[in-house]
PDB file of C-alpha atoms in Angstrom:
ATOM      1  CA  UNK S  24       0.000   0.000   0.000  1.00 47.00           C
ATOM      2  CA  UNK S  25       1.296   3.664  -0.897  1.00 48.00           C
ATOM      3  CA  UNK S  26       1.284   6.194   1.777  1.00 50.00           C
ATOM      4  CA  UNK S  27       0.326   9.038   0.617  1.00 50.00           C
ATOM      5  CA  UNK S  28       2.179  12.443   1.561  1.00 49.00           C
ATOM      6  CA  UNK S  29      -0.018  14.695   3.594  1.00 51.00           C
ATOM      7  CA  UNK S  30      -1.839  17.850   1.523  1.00 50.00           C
ATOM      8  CA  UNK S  31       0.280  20.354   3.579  1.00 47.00           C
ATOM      9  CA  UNK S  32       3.621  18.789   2.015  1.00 46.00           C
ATOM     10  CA  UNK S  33       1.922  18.588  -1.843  1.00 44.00           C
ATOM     11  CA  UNK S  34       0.706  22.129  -1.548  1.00 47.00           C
ATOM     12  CA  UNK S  35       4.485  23.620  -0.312  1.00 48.00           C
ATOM     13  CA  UNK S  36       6.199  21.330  -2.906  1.00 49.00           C
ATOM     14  CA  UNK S  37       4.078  23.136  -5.356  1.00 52.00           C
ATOM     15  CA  UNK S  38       4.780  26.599  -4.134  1.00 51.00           C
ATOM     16  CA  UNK S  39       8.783  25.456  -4.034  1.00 52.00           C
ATOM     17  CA  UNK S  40       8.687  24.929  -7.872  1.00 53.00           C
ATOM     18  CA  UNK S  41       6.360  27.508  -8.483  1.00 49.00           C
ATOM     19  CA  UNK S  42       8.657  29.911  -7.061  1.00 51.00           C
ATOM     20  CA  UNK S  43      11.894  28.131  -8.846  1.00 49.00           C
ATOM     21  CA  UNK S  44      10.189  28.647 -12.291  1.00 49.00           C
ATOM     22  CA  UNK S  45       9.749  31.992 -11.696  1.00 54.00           C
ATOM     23  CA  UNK S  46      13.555  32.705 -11.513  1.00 70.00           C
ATOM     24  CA  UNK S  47      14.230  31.369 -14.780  1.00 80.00           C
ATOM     25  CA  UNK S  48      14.791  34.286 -17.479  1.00 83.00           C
ATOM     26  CA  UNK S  49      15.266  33.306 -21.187  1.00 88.00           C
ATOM     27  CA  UNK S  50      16.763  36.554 -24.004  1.00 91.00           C
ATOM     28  CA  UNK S  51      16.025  35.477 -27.410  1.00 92.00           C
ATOM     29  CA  UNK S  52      18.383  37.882 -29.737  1.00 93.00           C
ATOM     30  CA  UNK S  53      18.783  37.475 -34.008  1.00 94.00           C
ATOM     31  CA  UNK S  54      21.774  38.394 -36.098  1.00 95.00           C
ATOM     32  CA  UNK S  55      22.843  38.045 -39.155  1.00 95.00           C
ATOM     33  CA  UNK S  56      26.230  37.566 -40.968  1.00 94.00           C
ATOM     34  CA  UNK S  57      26.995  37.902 -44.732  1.00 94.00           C
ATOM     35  CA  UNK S  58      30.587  35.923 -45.057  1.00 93.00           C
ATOM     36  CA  UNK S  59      32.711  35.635 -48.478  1.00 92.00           C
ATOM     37  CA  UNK S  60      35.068  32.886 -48.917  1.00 91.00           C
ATOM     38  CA  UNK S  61      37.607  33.906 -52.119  1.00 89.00           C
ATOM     39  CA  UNK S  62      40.621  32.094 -52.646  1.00 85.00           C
ATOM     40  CA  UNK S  63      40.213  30.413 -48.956  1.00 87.00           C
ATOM     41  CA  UNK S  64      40.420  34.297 -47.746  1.00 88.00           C
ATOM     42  CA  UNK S  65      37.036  34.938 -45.490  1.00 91.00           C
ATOM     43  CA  UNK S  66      35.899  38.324 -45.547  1.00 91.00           C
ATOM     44  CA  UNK S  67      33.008  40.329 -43.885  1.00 93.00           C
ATOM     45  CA  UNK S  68      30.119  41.151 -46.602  1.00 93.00           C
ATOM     46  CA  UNK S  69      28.763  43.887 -44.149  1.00 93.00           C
ATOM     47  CA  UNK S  70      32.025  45.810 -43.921  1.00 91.00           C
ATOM     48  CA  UNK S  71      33.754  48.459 -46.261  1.00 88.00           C
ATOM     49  CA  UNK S  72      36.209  46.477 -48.182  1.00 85.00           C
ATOM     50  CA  UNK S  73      38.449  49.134 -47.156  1.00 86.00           C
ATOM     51  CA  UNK S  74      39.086  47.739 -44.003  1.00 85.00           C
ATOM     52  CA  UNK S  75      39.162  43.798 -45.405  1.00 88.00           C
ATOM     53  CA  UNK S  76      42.560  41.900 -43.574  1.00 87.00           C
ATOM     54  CA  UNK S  77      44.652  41.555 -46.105  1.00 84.00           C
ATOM     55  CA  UNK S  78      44.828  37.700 -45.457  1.00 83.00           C
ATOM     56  CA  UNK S  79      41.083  37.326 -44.703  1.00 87.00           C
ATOM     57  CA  UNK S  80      39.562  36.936 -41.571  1.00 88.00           C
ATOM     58  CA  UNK S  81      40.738  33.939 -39.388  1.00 85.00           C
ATOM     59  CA  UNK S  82      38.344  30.836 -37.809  1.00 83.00           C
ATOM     60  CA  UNK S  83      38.767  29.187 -34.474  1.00 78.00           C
ATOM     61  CA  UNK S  84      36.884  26.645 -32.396  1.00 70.00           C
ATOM     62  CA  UNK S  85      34.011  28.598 -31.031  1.00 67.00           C
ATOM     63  CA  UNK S  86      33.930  25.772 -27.397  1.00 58.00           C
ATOM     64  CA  UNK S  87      34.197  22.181 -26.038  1.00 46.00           C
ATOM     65  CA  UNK S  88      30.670  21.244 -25.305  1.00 45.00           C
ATOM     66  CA  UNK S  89      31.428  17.778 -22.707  1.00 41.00           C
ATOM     67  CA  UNK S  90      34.503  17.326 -23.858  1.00 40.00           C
ATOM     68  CA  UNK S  91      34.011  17.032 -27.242  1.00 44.00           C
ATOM     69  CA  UNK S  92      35.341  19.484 -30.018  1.00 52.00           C
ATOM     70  CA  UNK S  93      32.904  22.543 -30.417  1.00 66.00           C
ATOM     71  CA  UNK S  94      32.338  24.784 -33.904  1.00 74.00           C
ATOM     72  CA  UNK S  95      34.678  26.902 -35.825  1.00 79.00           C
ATOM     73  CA  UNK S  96      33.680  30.641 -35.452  1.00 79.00           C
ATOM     74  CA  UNK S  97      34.913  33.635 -36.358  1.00 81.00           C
ATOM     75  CA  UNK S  98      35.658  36.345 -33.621  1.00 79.00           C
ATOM     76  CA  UNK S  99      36.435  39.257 -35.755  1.00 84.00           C
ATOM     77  CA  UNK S 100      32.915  39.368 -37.871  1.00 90.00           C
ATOM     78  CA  UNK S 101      30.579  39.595 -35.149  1.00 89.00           C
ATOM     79  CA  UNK S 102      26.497  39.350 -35.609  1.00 92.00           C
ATOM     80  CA  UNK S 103      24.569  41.972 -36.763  1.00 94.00           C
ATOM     81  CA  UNK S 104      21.558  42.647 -34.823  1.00 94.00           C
ATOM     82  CA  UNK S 105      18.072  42.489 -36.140  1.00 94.00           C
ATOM     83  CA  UNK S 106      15.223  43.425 -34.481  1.00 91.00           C
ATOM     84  CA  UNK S 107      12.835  42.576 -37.417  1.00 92.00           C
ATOM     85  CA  UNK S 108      12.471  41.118 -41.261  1.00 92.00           C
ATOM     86  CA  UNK S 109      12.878  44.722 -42.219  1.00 95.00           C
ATOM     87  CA  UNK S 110      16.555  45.357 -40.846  1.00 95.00           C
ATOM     88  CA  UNK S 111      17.588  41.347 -42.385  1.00 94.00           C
ATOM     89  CA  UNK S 112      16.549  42.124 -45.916  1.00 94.00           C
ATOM     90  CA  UNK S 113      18.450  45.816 -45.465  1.00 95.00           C
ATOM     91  CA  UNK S 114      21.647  43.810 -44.123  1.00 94.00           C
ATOM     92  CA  UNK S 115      20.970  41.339 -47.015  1.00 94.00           C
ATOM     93  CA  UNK S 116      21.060  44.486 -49.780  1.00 94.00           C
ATOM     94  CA  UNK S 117      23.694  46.031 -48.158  1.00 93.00           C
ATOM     95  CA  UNK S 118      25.792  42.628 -48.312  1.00 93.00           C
ATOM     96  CA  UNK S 119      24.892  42.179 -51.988  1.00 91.00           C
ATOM     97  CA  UNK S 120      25.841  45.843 -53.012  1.00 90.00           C
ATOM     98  CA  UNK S 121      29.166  45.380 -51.488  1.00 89.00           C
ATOM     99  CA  UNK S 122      29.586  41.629 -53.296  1.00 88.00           C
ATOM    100  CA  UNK S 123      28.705  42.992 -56.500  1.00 84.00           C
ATOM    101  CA  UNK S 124      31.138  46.093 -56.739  1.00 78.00           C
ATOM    102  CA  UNK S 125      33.480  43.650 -58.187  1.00 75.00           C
ATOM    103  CA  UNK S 126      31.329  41.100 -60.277  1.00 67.00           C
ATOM    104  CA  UNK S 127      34.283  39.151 -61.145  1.00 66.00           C
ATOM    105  CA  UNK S 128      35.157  37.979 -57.491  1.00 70.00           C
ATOM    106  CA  UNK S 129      31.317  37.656 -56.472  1.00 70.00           C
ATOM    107  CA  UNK S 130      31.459  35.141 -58.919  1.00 77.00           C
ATOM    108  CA  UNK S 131      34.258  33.179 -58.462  1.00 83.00           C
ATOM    109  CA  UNK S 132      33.743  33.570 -54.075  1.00 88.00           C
ATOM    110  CA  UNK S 133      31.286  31.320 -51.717  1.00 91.00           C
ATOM    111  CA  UNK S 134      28.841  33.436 -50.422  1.00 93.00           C
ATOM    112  CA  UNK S 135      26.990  32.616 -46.914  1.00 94.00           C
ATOM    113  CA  UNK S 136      24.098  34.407 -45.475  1.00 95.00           C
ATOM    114  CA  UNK S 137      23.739  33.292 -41.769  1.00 93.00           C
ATOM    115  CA  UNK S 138      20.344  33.672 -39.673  1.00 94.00           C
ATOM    116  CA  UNK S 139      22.003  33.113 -35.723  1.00 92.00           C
ATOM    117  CA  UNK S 140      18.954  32.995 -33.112  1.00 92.00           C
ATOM    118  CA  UNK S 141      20.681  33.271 -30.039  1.00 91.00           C
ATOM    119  CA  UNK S 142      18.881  31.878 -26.973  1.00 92.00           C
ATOM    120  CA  UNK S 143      19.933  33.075 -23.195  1.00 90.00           C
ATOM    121  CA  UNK S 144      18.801  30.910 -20.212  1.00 89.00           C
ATOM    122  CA  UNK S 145      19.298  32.527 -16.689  1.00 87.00           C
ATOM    123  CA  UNK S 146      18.638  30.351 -13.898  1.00 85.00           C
ATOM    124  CA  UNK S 147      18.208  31.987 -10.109  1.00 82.00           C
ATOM    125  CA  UNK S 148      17.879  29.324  -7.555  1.00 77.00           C
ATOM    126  CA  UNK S 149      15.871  29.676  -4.066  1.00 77.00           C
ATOM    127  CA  UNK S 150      19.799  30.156  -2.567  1.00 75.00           C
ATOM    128  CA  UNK S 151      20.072  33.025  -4.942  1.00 75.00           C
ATOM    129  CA  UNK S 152      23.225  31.182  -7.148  1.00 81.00           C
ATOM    130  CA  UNK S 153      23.033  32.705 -10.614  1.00 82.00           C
ATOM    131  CA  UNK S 154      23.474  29.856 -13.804  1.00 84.00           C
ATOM    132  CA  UNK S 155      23.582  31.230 -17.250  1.00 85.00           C
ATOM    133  CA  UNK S 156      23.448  28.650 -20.434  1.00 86.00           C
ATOM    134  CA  UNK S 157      23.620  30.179 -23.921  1.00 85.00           C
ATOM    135  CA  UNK S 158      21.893  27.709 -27.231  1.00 85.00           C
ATOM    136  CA  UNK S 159      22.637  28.917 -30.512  1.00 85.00           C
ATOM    137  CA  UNK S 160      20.845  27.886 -33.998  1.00 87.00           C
ATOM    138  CA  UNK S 161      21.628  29.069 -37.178  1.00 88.00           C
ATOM    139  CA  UNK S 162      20.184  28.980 -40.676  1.00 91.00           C
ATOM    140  CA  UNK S 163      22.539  29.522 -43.896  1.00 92.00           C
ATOM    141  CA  UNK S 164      22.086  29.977 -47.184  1.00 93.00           C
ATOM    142  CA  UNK S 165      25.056  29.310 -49.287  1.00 92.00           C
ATOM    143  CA  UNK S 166      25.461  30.478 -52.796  1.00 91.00           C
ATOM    144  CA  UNK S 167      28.600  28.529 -54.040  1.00 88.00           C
ATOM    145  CA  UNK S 168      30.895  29.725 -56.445  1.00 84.00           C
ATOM    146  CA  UNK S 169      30.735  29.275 -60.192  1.00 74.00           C
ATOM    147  CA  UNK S 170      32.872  27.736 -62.658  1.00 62.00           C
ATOM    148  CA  UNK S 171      33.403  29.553 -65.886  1.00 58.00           C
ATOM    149  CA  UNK S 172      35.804  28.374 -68.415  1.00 57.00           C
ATOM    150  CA  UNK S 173      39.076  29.761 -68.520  1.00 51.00           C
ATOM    151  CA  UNK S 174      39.348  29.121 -72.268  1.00 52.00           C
ATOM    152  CA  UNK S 175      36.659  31.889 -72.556  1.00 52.00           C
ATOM    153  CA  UNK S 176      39.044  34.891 -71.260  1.00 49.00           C
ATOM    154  CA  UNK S 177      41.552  37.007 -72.117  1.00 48.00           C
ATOM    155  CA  UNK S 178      45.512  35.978 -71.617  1.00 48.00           C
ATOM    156  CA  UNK S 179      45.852  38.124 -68.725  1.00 51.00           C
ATOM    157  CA  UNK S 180      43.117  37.145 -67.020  1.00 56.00           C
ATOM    158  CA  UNK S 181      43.265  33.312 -67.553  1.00 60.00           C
ATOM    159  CA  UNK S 182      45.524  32.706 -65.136  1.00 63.00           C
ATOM    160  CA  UNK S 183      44.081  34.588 -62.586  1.00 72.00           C
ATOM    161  CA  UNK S 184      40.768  32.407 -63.310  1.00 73.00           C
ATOM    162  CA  UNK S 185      42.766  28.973 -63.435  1.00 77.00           C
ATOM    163  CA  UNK S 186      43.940  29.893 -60.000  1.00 77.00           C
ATOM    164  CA  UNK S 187      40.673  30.919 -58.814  1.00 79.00           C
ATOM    165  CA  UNK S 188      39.327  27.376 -60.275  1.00 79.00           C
ATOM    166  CA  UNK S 189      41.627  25.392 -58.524  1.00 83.00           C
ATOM    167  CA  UNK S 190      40.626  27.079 -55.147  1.00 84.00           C
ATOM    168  CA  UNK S 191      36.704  26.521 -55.891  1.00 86.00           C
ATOM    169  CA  UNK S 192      37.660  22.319 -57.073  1.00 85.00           C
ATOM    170  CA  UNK S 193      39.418  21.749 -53.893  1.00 88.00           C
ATOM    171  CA  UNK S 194      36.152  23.216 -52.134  1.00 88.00           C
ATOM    172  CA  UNK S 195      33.981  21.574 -53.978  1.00 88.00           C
ATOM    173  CA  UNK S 196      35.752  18.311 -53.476  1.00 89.00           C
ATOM    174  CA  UNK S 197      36.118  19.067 -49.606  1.00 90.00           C
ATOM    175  CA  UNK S 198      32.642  19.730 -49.342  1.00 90.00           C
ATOM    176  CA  UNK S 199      32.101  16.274 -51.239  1.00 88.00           C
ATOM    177  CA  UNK S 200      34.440  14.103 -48.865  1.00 90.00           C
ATOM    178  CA  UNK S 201      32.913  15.928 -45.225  1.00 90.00           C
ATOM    179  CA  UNK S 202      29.285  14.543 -46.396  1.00 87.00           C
ATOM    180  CA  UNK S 203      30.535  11.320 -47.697  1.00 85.00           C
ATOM    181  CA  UNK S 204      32.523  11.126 -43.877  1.00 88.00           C
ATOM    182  CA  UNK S 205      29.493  12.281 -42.121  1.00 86.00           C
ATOM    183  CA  UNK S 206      27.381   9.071 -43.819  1.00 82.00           C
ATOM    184  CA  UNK S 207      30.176   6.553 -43.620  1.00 83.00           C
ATOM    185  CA  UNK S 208      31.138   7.771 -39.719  1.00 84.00           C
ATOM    186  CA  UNK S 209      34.773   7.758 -40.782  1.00 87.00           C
ATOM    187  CA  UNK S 210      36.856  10.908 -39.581  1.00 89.00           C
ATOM    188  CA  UNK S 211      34.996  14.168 -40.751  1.00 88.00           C
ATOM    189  CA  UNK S 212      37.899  16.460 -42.560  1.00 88.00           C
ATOM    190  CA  UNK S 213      35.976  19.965 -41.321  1.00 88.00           C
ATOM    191  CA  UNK S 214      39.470  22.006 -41.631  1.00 87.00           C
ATOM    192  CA  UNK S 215      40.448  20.908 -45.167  1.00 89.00           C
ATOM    193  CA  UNK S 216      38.108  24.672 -46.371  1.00 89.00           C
ATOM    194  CA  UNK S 217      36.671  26.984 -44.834  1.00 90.00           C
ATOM    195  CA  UNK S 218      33.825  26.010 -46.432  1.00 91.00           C
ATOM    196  CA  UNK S 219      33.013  23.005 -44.502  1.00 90.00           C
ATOM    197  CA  UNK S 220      34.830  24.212 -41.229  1.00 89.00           C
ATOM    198  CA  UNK S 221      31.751  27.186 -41.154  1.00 89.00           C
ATOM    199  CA  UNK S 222      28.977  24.355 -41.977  1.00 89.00           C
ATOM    200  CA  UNK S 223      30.208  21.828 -39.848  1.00 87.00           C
ATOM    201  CA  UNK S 224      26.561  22.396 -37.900  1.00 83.00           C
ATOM    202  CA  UNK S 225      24.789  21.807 -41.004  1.00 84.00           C
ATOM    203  CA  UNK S 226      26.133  18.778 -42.065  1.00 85.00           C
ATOM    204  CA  UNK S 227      27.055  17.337 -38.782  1.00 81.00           C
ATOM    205  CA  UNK S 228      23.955  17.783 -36.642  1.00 78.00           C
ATOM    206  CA  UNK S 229      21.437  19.787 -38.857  1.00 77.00           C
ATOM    207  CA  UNK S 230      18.890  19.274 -42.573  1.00 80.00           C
ATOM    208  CA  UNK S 231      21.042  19.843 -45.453  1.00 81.00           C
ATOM    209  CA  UNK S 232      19.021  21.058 -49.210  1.00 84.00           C
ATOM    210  CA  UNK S 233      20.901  21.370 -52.427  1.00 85.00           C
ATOM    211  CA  UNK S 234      19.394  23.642 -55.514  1.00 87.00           C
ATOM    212  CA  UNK S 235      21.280  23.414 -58.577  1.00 87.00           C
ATOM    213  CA  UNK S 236      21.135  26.055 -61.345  1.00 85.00           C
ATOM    214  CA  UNK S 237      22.234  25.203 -65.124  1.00 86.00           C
ATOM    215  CA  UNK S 238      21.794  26.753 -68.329  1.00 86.00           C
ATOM    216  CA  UNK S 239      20.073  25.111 -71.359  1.00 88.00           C
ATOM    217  CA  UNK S 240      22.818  27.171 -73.588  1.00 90.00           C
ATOM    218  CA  UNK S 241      24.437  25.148 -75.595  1.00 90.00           C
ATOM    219  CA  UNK S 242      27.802  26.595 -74.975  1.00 87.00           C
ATOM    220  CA  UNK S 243      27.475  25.493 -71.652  1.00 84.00           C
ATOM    221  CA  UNK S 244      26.561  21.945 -71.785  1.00 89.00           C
ATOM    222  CA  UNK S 245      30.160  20.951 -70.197  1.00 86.00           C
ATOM    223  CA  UNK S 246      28.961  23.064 -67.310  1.00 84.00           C
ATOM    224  CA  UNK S 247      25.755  22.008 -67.023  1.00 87.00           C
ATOM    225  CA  UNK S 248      26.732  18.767 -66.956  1.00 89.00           C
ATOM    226  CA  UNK S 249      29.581  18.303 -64.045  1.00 86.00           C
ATOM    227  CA  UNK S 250      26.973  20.259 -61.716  1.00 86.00           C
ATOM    228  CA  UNK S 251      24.392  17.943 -62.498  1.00 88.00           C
ATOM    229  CA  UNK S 252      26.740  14.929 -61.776  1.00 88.00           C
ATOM    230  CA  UNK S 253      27.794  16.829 -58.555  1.00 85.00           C
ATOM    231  CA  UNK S 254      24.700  16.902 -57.392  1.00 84.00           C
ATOM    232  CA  UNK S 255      23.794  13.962 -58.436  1.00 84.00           C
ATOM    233  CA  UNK S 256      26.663  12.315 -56.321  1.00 81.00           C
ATOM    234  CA  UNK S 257      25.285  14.593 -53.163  1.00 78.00           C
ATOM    235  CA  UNK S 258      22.150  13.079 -53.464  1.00 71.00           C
ATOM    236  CA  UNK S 259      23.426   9.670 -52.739  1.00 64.00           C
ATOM    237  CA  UNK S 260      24.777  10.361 -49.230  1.00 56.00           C
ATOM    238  CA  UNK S 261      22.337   9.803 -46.615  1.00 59.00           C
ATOM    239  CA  UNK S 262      23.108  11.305 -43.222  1.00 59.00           C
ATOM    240  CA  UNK S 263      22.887  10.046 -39.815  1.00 61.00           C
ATOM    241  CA  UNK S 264      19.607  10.909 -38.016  1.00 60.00           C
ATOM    242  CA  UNK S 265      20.003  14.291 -36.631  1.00 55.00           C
ATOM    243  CA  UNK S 266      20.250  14.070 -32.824  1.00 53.00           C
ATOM    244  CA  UNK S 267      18.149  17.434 -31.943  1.00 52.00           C
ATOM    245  CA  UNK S 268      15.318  15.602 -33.101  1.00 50.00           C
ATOM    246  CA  UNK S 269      16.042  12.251 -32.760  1.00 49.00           C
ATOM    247  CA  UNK S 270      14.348  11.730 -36.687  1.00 47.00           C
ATOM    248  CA  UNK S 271      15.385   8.772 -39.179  1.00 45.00           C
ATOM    249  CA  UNK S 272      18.133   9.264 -42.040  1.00 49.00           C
ATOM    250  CA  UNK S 273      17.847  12.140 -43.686  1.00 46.00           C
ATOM    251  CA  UNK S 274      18.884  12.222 -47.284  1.00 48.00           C
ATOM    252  CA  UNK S 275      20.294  15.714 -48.937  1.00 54.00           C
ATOM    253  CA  UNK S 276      17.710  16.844 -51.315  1.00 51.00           C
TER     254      UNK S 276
END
């Protein structure tokens, strides 16, 4: 037989944790970033390209969550704050302006647009001892850089632009290897780009969607082609389930 606990003890249980929930404060803030990757050089979309490092901006591992390595991050280009859609979509026209003053980089350059919500917990307890926990989730949009032919330019510049393709294979191919890693749980090679060190959250623990764009010009059949069979490989590689939501396999569409 279970004894029950007199009514006196539920009802100041009840006011205990009533009382304890009330000391827990949550700040939800949104930012944005606008990040180009040229030549493995990052560089801040939002900023005068005045003041760009010379050598790009540099990545580090953003913590150790229980022991375990954390994300790379980038110290230097801090969040914008957004209160509203209104001040994203100005960020997102002032990033473009700035990516399109030269149209021959902000073609051959990864572009990432990066949502951060940015969730504060603060937890008081009844002894007054202060906790804080911060969650982060992000949503990016990546516009990856083309491939033009090299054959099509000038003499000057074809160098130049067999340079830049080399730089956008190898990320290409990176990018490649880190999913195939992620599916096959073999050793994930995040630092091989930048690329894939910035979307190691995507690919490691979040939904992953692929649109490709080609051109029913003739001329650029070749092209057309080699994304279609890129994509086509992408498609294969089905993920782990994603352990926020404990989901099945999920396969990049």
């Amino acid at each position: 037989m279970i004894r029950r606990p007199p009514r006196s003890t539920l009802s100041s249980s009840s006011a205990a944790s009533d009382v304890y929930k009330r000391q827990v404060e949550k700040k939800v803030e949104y930012g944005i970033q606008a990040l180009e990757i040229y030549d493995e050089a990052l560089n801040d979309l939002l900023t005068n390209r005045c003041f760009w490092p010379t050598a790009g901006h540099k990545l580090r591992l953003d913590r150790y969550i229980g022991g375990q390595t954390g994300t790379f991050d980038c110290s230097t280009i801090p969040p914008t704050p957004c209160a509203n859609y209104s001040e994203v979509e100005d960020c997102i026209h002032r990033a473009d302006r700035n990516r399109f003053s030269t149209l021959h980089q902000a073609c051959r350059a990864h572009v990432i647009y990066r949502l951060i919500r940015t969730t504060t917990t603060t937890t008081i307890t009844l002894s007054g001892k202060r906790s804080k926990s911060i969650s982060k989730v992000d949503l990016n949009f990546v516009d990856l850089a083309g491939s033009e032919r090299s054959a099509a330019a000038s003499a000057v510049a074809r160098g130049c632009m067999l340079r830049e393709g080399l730089s956008i294979s190898a990320a290409f191919s990176n990018l490649h290897s880190t999913i195939r890693a992620v599916r096959d749980g073999t050793f994930v090679p995040y630092r091989n780009s930048k690329l894939t060190m910035l979307l190691q959250q995507s690919i490691g623990k979040g939904h992953v969607a692929l649109i490709a764009t080609v051109s029913p010009a003739t001329m650029y059949f070749t092209q057309s082609l080699a994304t279609l069979r890129y994509t086509s490989a992408l498609m294969k590689k089905e993920l782990p389930p994603n352990p926020n939501d404990g989901g099945p396999k999920t396969t990049i569409n």
